[in-house]
Every structure is written in C-alpha cells, then in structure tokens.
Protein backbone atom coordinates (compact mmCIF):
# COMPACT_ATOMS: atom_id res chain seq x y z
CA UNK A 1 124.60 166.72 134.30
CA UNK A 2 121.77 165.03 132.44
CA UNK A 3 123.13 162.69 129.70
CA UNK A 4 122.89 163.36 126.08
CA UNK A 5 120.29 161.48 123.57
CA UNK A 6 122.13 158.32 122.07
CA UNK A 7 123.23 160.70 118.62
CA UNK A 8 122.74 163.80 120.15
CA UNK A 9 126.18 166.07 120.78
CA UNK A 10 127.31 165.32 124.66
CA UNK A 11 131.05 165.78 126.47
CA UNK A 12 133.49 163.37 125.00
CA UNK A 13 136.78 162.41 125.96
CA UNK A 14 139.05 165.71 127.04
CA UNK A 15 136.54 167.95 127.07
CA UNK A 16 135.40 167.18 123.45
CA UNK A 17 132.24 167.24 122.04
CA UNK A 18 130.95 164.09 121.35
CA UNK A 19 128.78 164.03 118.05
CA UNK A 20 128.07 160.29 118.53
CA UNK A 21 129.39 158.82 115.33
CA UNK A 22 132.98 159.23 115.17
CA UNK A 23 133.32 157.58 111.67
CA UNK A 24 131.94 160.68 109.77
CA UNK A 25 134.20 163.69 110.28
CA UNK A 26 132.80 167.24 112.19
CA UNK A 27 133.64 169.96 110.02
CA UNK A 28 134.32 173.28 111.65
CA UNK A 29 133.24 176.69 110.13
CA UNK A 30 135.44 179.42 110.28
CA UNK A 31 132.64 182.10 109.54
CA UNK A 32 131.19 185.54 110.14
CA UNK A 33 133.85 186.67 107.47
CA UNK A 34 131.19 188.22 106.06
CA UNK A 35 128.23 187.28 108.03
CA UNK A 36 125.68 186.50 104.94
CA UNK A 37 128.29 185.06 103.30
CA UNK A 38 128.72 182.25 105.68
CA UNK A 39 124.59 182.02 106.05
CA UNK A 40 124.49 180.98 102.37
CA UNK A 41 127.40 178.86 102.60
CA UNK A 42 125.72 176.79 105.54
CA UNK A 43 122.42 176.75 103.21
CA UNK A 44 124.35 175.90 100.06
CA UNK A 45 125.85 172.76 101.94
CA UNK A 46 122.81 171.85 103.07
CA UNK A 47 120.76 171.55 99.40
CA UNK A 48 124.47 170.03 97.94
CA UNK A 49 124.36 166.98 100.23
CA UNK A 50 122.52 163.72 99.44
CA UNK A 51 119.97 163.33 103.01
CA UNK A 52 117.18 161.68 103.20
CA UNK A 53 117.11 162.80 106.62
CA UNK A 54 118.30 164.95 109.15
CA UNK A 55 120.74 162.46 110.57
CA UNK A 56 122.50 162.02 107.60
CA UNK A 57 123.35 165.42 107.14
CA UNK A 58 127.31 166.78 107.74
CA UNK A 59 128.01 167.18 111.39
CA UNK A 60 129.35 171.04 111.81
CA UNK A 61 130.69 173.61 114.09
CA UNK A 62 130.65 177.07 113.40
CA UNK A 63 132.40 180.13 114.98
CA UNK A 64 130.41 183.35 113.64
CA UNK A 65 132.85 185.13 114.47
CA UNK A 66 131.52 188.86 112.96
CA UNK A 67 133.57 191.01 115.26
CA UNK A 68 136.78 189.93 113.62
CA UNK A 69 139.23 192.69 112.06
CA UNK A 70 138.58 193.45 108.24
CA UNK A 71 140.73 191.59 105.80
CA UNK A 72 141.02 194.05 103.36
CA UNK A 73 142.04 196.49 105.32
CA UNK A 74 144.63 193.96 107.75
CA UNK A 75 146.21 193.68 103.96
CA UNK A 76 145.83 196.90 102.94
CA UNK A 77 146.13 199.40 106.27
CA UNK A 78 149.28 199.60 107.93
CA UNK A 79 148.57 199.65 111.49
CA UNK A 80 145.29 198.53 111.09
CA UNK A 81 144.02 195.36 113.13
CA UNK A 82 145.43 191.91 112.19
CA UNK A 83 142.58 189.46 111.34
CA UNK A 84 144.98 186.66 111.08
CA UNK A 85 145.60 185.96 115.05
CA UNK A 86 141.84 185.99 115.70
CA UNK A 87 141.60 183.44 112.92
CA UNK A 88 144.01 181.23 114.09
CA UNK A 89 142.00 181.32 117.95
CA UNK A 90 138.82 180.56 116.03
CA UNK A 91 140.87 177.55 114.14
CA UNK A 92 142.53 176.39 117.58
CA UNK A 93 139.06 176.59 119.51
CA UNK A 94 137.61 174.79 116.78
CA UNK A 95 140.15 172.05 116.82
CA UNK A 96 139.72 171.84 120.86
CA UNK A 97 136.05 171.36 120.49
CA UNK A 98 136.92 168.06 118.25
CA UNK A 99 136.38 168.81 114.27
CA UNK A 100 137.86 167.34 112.37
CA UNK A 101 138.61 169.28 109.54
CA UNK A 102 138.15 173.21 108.69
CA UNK A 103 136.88 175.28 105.79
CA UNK A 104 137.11 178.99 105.98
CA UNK A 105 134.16 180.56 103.80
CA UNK A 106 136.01 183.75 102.79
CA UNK A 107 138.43 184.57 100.12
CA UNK A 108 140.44 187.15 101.74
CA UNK A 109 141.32 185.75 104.79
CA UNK A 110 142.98 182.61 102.65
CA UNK A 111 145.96 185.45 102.83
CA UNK A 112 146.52 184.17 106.68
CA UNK A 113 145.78 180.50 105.38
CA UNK A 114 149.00 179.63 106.82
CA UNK A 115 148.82 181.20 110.21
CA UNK A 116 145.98 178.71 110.21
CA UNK A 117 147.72 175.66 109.25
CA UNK A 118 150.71 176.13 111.19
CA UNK A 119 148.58 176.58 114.43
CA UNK A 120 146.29 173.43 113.54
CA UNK A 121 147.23 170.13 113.18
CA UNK A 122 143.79 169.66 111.15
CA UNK A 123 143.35 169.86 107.40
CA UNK A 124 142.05 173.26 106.32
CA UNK A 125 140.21 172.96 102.87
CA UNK A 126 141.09 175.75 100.75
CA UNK A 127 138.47 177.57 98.94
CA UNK A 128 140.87 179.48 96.88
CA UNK A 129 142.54 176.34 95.73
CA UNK A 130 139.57 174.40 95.10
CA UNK A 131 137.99 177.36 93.34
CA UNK A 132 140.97 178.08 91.05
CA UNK A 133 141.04 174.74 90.00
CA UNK A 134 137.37 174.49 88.76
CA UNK A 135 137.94 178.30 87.43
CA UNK A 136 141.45 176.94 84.86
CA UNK A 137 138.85 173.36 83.96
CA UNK A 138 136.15 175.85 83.12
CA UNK A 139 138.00 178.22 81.11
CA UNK A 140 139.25 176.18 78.26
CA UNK A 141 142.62 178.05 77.76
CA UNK A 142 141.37 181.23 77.75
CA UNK A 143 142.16 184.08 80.77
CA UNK A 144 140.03 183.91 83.90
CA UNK A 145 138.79 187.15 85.20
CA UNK A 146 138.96 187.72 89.10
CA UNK A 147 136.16 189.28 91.01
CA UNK A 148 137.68 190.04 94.43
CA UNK A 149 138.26 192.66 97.24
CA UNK A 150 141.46 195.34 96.89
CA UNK A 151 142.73 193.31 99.41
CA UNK A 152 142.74 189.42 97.91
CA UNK A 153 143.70 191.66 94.16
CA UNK A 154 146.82 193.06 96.08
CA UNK A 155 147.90 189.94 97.78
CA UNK A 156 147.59 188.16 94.74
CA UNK A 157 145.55 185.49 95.98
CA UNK A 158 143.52 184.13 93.25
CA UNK A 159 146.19 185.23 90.61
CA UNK A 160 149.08 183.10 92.31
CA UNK A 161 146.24 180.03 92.62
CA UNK A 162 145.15 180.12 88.75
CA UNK A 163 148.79 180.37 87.79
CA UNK A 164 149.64 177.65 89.80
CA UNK A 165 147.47 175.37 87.97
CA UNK A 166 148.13 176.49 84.46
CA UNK A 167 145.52 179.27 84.16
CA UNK A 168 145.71 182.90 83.07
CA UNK A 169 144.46 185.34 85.32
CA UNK A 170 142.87 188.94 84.38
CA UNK A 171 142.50 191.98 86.93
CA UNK A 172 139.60 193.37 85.90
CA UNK A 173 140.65 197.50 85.42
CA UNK A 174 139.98 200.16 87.98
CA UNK A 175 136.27 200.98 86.54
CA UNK A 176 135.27 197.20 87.01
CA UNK A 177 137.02 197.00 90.28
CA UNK A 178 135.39 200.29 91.62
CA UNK A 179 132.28 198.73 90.79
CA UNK A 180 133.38 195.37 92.18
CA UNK A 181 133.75 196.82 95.81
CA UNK A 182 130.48 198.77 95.63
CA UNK A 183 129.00 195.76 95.05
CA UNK A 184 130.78 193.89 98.16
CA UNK A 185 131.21 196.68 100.28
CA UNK A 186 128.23 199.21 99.08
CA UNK A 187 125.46 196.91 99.29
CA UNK A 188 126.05 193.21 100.51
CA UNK A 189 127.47 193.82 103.47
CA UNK A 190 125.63 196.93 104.14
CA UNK A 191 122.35 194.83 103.67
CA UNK A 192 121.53 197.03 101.03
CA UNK A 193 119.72 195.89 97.89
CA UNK A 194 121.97 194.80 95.13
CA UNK A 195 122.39 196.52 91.87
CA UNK A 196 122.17 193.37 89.29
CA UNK A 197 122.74 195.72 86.12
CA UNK A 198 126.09 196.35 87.91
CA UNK A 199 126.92 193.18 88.44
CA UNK A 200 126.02 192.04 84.92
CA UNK A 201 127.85 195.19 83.44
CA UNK A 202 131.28 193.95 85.78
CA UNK A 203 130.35 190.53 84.13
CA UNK A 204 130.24 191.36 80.71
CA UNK A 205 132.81 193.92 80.53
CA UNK A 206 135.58 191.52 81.78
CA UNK A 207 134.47 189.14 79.05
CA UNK A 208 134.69 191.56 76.41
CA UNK A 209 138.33 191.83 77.91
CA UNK A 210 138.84 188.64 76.50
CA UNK A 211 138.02 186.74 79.72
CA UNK A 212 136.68 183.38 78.98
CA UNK A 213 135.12 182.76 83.07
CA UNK A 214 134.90 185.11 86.27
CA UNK A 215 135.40 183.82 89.24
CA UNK A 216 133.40 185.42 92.19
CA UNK A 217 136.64 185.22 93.81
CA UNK A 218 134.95 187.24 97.19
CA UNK A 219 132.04 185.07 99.26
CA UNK A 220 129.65 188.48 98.96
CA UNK A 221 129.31 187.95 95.47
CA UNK A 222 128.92 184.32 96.43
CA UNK A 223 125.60 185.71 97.73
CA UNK A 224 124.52 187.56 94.84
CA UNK A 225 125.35 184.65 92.97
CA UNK A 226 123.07 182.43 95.01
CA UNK A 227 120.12 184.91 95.69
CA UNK A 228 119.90 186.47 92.31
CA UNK A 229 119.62 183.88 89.72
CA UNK A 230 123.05 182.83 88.54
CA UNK A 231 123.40 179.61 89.51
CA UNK A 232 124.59 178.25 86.36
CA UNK A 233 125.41 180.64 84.30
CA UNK A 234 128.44 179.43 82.58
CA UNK A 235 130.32 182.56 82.54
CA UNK A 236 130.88 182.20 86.42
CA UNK A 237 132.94 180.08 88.52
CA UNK A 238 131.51 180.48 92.50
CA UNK A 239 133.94 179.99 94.99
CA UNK A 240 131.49 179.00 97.90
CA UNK A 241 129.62 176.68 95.65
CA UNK A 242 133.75 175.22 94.68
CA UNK A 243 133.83 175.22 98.96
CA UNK A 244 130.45 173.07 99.46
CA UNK A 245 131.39 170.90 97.10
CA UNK A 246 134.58 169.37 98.54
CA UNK A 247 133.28 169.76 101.65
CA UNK A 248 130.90 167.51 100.79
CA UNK A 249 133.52 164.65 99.41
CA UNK A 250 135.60 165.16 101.96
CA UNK A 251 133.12 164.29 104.68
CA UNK A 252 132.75 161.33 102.65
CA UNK A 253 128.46 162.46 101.41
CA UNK A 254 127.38 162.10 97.83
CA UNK A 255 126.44 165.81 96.18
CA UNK A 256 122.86 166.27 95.00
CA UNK A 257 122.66 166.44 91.45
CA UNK A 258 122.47 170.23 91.05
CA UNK A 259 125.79 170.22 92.07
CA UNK A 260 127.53 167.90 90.65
C-alpha cells in the first residue's frame, strides 16, 4: 500500500483513519437526512470557520446516508420503517472510523438522539439544544414559534427544548403548519422551486400570533433560509446555522465574523 502524504488521511492505529494531527478533533456528519440540507450545512461550516487555508479547516467525516427511513413518518406511521437503528450504524461506523465527536444535521431525527448516545461513547452535539437555546436568548420573554415537520411537532422536540430553558413555545395552527410541510416536503426536498411569499406569509402570521422569533426548527427550511436571503433577519432563529456554530467552538476554530 503506498503511504499517505505527511497530513494527508492514511490507516491509523486499529484500522482508524489517520487525519495526521490528532490534537484537533474529526467531526463526523451524520447526514443525508435531507440530502440538501446536509450540503448547506457542510457549506455553512465552511464560510463560519476562521482559515486562511485549506489546512486549517475542520477535519470531517460524513455518512450521506439518503436511503435512510423517513423520520416523520418512523414517528408518525405505525409499522413504518425505524430510522433510529440505521442512525445509530451510521453513529457506530462513524465512531470506528476515528471522529471524534458527532453532529446530526436534522431536527427530526434528534427524536432517536438517545439511541445515538447510548450506542456511542462520543459526544453528539445537539442541534435542537443548541438551537433552543439561541431561540429563548433571542426572544426576549416573548413565545417562540416552531417551524418543524408533523413529526418533530408531535414528539415535542423543540417544545420540550425551549421549555427546558425557560422559553415559551408556540405551534403554529394547522393553516401555518399545512403550509409549513409544503414548504419542506412540497418543494425542498422535491427540488422544486420554493414559494418565498409562503414562507414569508408562515413567518408573519406566527408573529402576529404573538410570537416574538421562529425557529426553522426543520434543516429544509435551513436551506431556504440560506439560499433565499434571510440570513439575518431577526425574526428567525436557524437551527443549522445554531449547529455550525458550536461545531465550530467545539473543534476548538474561531467563527468568521458573520457568524458570530
């Protein structure tokens, strides 16, 4: 076997890979939960991390892992495939392999978060967590609306999470949530194009609710978010931009300034 570059990814110890500098952790991506979504979470990472350089850019593996069952409907379906086993092999493989560390760019499969953990003996960084927390900061007081699948509503995902740390959360009603998975299920990850006066209209109706942030509490809207101009806009709280972001700090790089 021809040997590996000095820095370039060889066969380490046990069959690990061996990334070269074992002093800055390997993050492993638990993606293809939805495809684009984990795309603009790689790209997001990318622009949030202070590099002058290639080489001093975050060390990842990812496992684009498409084929796995829906979440939603694991939640939702009875009999109806069970994502959380083929999340947990991802995790494990991922482990094997040598990351140290995992993040898991989708909202919905946070509800087999703890098939996860008790399989790995590696940290898995919440993006439900992280995201609430920014969502209760941002808020000042006042209810936070959640923008998420049937499936992360019923399980009560984001509404345990900003309860937990002293939030309100709002549901948005059955017209806004209608609207919510045409927007996820209709046209994201369909690849067709996305109906902005929609998402605006879901947006401002939930405010006129009384709602004083949304969080985009489901990684397709992530994607909207990121492609469509509303990077910013304080009336949002993104959960994958909340996931780059302490993935960032906890692989010990500065964020660039747009995300700080």
């Amino acid at each position: 076997m021809t040997e590996a570059p000095q820095g370039a990814a060889g066969e380490g110890p046990g069959g690990h890979l061996d990334f070269g500098d074992w002093s800055r952790p390997v993050v492993g991506v638990l993606g293809g939960l939805g495809p684009a979504a984990t795309s603009v979470f790689l790209d997001v990472l990318i622009r949030a991390t202070v590099a002058g350089s290639d080489q001093e850019h975050i060390d990842l593996l990812v496992s684009q892992h498409s084929t796995t069952p829906d979440r939603t409907a694991g939640i939702l379906v009875p009999g109806a495939p069970d994502p959380g086993p083929v999340i947990v092999r991802d995790a494990v493989m991922l482990e094997r392999a040598g990351v140290d560390l995992l993040v898991l760019p989708c909202n919905t499969a946070h509800h087999y978060a703890r098939q996860v953990e008790a399989a790995a003996t590696i940290p898995l960084l919440s993006i439900v967590e992280t995201t609430a927390r920014a969502a209760v900061e941002s808020a000042g007081g006042e209810p936070i609306a959640v923008f998420a699948t049937e499936g992360n509503i019923h399980a009560g995902v984001y509404q345990e999470a900003i309860l937990a740390h002293g939030g309100t959360p709002l549901v948005p009603d059955r017209a806004v949530q209608e609207d919510i998975n045409h927007l996820i299920y209709g046209q994201v990850k369909a690849g067709a194009p996305v109906d902005l006066s929609l998402f605006e209209s879901c947006i401002e109706r939930v405010i006129d609710r009384g709602a004083g942030v949304a969080v985009l509490g489901c990684t397709e809207l992530s994607v909207v978010y990121d492609q469509h101009g509303y990077r910013g806009d304080d009336r949002l709280v993104d959960s994958l931009t909340e996931l780059a972001r302490i993935t960032v700090r906890r692989a010990g790089k500065e964020l660039t300034e747009l995300f700080r």
